[in-house]
Short mmCIF file of C-alpha atoms in Angstrom, two decimals:
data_model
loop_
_atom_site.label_atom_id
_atom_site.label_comp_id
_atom_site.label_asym_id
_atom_site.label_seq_id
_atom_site.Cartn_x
_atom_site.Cartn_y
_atom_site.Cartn_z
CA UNK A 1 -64.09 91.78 23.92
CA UNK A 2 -67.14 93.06 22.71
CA UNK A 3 -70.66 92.51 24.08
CA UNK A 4 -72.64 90.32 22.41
CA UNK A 5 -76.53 92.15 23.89
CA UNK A 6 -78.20 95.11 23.28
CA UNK A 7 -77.89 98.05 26.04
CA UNK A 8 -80.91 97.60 28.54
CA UNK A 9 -83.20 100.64 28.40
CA UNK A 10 -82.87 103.25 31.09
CA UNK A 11 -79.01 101.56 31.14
CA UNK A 12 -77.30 104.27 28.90
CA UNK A 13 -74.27 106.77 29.53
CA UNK A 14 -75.92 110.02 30.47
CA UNK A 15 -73.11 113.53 29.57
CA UNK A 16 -73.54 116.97 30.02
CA UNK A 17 -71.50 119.78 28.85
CA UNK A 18 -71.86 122.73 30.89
CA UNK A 19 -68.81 125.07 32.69
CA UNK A 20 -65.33 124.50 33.74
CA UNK A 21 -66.03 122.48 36.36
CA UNK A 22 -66.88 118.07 35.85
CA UNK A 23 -68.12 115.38 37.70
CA UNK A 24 -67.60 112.02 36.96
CA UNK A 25 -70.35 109.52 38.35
CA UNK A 26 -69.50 106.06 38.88
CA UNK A 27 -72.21 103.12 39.04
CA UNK A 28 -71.71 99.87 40.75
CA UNK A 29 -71.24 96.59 40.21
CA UNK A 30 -74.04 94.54 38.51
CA UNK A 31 -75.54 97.72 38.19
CA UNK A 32 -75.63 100.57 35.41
CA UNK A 33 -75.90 104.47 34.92
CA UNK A 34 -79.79 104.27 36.15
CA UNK A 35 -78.53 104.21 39.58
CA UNK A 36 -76.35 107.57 39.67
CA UNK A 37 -78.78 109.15 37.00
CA UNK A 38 -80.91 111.56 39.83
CA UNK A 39 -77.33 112.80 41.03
CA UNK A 40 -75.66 113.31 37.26
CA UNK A 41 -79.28 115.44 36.58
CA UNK A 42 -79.14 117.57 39.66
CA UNK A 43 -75.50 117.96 38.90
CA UNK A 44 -76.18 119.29 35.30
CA UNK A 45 -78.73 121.84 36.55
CA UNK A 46 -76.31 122.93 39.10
CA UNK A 47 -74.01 124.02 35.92
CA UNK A 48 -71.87 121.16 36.20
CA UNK A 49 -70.31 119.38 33.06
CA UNK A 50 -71.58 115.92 34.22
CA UNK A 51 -70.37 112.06 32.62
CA UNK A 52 -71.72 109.03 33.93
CA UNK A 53 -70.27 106.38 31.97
CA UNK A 54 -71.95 102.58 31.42
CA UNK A 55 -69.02 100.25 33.04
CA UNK A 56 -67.89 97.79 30.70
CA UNK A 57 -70.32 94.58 30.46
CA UNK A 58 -73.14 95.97 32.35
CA UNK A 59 -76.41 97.19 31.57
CA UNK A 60 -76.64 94.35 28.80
CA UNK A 61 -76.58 90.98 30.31
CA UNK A 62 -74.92 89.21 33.03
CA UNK A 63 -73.38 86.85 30.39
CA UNK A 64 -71.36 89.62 29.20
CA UNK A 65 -70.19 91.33 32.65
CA UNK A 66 -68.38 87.75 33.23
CA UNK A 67 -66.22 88.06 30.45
CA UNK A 68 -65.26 91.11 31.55
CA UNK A 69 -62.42 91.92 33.87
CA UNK A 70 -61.93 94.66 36.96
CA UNK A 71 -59.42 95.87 34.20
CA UNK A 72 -62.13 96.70 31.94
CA UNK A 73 -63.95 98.67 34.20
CA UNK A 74 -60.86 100.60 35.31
CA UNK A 75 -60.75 101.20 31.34
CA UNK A 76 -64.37 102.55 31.31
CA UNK A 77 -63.82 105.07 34.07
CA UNK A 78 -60.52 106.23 32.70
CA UNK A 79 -61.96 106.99 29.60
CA UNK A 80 -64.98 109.40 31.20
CA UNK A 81 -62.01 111.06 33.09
CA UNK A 82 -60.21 111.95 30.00
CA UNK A 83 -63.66 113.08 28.13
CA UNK A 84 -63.93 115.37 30.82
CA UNK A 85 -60.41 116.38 30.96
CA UNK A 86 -60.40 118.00 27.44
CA UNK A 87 -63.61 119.88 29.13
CA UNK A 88 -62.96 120.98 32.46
CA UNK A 89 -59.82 122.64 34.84
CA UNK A 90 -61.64 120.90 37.70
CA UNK A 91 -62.72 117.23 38.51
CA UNK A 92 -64.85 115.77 41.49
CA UNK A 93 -65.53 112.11 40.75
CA UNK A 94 -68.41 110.61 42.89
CA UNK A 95 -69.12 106.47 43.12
CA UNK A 96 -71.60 104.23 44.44
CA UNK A 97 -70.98 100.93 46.10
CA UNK A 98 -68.44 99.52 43.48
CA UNK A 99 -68.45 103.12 41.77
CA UNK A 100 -66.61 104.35 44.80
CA UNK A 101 -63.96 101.45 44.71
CA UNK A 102 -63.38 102.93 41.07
CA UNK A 103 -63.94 106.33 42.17
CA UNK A 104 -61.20 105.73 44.78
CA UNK A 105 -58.88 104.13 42.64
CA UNK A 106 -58.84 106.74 40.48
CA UNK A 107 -57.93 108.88 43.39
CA UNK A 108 -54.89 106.83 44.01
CA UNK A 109 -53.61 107.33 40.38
CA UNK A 110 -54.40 111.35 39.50
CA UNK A 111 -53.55 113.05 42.19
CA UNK A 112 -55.31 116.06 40.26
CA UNK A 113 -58.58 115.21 41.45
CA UNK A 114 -60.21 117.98 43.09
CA UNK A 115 -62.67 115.78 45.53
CA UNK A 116 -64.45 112.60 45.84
CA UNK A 117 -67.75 111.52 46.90
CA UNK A 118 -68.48 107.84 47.90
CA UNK A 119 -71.30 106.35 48.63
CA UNK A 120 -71.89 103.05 50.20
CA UNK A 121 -68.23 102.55 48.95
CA UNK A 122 -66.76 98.94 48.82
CA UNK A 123 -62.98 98.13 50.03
CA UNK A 124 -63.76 95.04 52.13
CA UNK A 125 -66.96 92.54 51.87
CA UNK A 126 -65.88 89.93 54.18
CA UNK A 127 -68.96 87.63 52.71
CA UNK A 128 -67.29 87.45 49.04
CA UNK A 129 -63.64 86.80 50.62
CA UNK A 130 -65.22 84.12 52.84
CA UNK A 131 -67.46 82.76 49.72
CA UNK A 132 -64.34 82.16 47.46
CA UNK A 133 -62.21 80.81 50.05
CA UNK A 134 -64.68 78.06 50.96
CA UNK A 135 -62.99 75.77 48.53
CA UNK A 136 -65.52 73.31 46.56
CA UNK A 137 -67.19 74.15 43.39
CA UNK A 138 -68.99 77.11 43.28
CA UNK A 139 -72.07 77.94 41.05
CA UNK A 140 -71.31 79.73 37.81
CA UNK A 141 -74.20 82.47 38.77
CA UNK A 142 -75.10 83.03 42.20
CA UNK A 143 -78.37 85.45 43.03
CA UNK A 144 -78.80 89.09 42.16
CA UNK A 145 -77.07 91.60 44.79
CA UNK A 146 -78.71 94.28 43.43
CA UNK A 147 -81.89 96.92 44.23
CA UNK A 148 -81.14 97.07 48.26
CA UNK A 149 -83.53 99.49 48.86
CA UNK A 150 -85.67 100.88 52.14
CA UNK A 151 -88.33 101.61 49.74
CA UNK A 152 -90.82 99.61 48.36
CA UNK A 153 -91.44 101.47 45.60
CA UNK A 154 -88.47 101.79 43.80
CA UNK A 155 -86.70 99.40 42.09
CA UNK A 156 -82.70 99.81 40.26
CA UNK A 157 -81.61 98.44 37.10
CA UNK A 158 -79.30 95.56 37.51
CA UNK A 159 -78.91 91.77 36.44
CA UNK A 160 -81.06 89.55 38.00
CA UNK A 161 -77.89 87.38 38.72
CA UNK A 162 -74.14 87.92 39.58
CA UNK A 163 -71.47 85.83 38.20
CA UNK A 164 -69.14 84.25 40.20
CA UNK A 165 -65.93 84.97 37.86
CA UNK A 166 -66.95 88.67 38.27
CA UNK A 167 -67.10 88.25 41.91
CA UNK A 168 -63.28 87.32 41.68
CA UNK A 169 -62.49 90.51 39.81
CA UNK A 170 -64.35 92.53 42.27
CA UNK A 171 -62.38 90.93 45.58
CA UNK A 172 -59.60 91.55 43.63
CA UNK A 173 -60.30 95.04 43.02
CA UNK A 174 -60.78 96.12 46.38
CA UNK A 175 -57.90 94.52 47.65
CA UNK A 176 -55.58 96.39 44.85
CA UNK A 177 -57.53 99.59 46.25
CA UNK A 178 -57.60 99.37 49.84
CA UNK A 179 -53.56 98.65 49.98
CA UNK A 180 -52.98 102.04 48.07
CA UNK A 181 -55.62 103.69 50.32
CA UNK A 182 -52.72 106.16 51.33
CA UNK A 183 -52.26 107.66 48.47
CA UNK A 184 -55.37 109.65 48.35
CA UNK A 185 -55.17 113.27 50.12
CA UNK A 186 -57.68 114.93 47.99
CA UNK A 187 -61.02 115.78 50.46
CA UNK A 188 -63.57 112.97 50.42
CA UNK A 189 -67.16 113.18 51.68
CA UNK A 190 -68.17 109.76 52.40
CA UNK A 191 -71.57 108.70 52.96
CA UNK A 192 -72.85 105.14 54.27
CA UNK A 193 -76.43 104.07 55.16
CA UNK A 194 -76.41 102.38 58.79
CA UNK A 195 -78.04 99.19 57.10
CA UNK A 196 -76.69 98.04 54.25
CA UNK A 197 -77.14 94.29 53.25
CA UNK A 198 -74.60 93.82 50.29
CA UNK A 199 -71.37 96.34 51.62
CA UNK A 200 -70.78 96.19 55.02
CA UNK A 201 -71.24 99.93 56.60
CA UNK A 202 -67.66 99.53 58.48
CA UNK A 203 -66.12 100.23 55.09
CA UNK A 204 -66.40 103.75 55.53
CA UNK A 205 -63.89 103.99 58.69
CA UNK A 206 -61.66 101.85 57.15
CA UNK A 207 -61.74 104.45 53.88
CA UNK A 208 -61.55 106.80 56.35
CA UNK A 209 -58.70 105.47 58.04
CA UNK A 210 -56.91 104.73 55.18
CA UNK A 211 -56.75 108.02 53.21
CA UNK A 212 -54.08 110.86 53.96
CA UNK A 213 -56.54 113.70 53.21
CA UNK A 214 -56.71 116.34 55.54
CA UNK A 215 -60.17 117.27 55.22
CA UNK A 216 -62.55 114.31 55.47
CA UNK A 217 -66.55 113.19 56.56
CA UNK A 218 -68.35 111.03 57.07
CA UNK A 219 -72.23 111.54 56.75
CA UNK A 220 -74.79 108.65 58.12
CA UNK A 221 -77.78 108.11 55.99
CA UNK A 222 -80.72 106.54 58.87
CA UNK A 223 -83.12 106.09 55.71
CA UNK A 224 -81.89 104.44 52.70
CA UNK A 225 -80.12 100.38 52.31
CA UNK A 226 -77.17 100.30 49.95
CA UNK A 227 -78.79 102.05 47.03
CA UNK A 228 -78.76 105.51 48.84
CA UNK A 229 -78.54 107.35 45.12
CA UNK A 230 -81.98 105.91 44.81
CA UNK A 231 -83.59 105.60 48.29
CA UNK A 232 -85.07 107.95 50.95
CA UNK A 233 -81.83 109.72 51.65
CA UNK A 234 -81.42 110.66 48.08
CA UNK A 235 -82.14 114.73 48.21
CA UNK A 236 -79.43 114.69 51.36
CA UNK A 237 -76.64 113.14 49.00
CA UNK A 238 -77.29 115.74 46.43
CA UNK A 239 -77.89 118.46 48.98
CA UNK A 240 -74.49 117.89 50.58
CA UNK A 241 -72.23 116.74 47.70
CA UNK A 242 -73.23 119.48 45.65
CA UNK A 243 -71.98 122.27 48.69
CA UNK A 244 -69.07 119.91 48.76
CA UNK A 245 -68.53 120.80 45.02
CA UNK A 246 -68.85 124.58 45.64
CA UNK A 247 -66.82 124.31 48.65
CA UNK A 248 -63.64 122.73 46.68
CA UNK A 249 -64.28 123.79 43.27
CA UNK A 250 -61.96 127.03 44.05
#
């Protein structure tokens, strides 16, 4: 399937090629690079080879995310990994929101990953499970989930609406993710905002109490909605994933 619209501006893949040590960033769903762009740029000055990949069917138009399938985006991380496989000895893969479904899923499947990040990760949105199971027809678009933000001032990149049949593949997602959970022992930093309108912020224990790793946080962001990567709480992310980085990197 190829996409039949031009790549939105301030939507594209952002790479970096620096030392022996990679990140892969992860945006979420409906949304595009824009919103993990401030991390992958402090990353890169930091020294770190950096890829933040544009998922499959977003950053174009929402007509082409619903031909897409979770599959597809599984595809899209997958291939960053590998770009920055033939790069770097050392991975840390960080996600937003849907990212760090992805991010954890990839987790689950290469157990060589030195460290994840997650942010406002997603594993259970009661709203979308009760939403598809209300039988009747449901609307082929339903409104935009995306630029929950504290501030006023900033706005993310993302479709203005969110189609249903990608709503399926997300649910679907998570639930493949969250029942593999145990899998992952690599150390995770996981941070969630205490109000959050589109993931609900008792994902994070559940991450947390899903995941075998032995060295594991959760950090509380007071000041930023679910788009912490772009919000008040923004220099604290970097701040603390980047000593996470150091800290693991070996």
């Amino acid at each position: 399937m190829s996409e039949q619209y031009p790549v939105l501006p301030g939507a594209e893949p952002f790479y970096a090629e620096n030392g022996p040590v990679g990140v892969l960033l992860v945006h979420g769903f409906t949304g595009t690079p824009h919103s993990m762009r401030p991390l992958a740029e402090a990353y890169a000055k930091a020294g770190y080879t950096v890829c933040l990949p544009r998922l499959k069917g977003h950053g174009t138009h929402y007509e082409d995310m619903e031909r897409t399938t979770f599959d597809d985006w599984i595809a899209s991380v997958e291939e960053g990994y590998e770009w920055l496989k033939q790069r770097c000895n050392t991975i840390f893969v960080t996600g937003l929101s849907m990212g760090g479904t992805l991010t954890l899923h990839l987790a689950e499947h290469h157990p060589d990953i030195r460290g994840i990040v997650l942010v406002n990760a997603a594993i259970d949105i009661p709203a979308i499970r009760a939403g598809l199971a209300g039988g009747g027809e449901l609307p082929r678009y339903l409104d935009s989930i995306g630029s929950d933000l504290k501030n006023p001032d900033v706005k993310e990149l993302a479709y203005e609406k969110t189609p249903t049949a990608s709503l399926l593949q997300l649910a679907a997602l998570m639930e493949q993710t969250k029942a593999k959970l145990d899998r992952i022992v690599c150390p995770a930093l996981i941070f969630v905002s205490d109000e959050d309108h589109v993931v609900p912020p008792a994902n994070a224990q559940l991450i947390w109490d899903g995941i075998r790793s032995a060295e594991k946080e959760i950090i509380r962001l007071s000041n930023s909605y679910h788009v912490a990567t772009l919000d008040y709480d923004q220099p604290v992310i970097i701040e603390r994933s980047l000593q996470f980085f150091a800290k693991h990197a070996g």
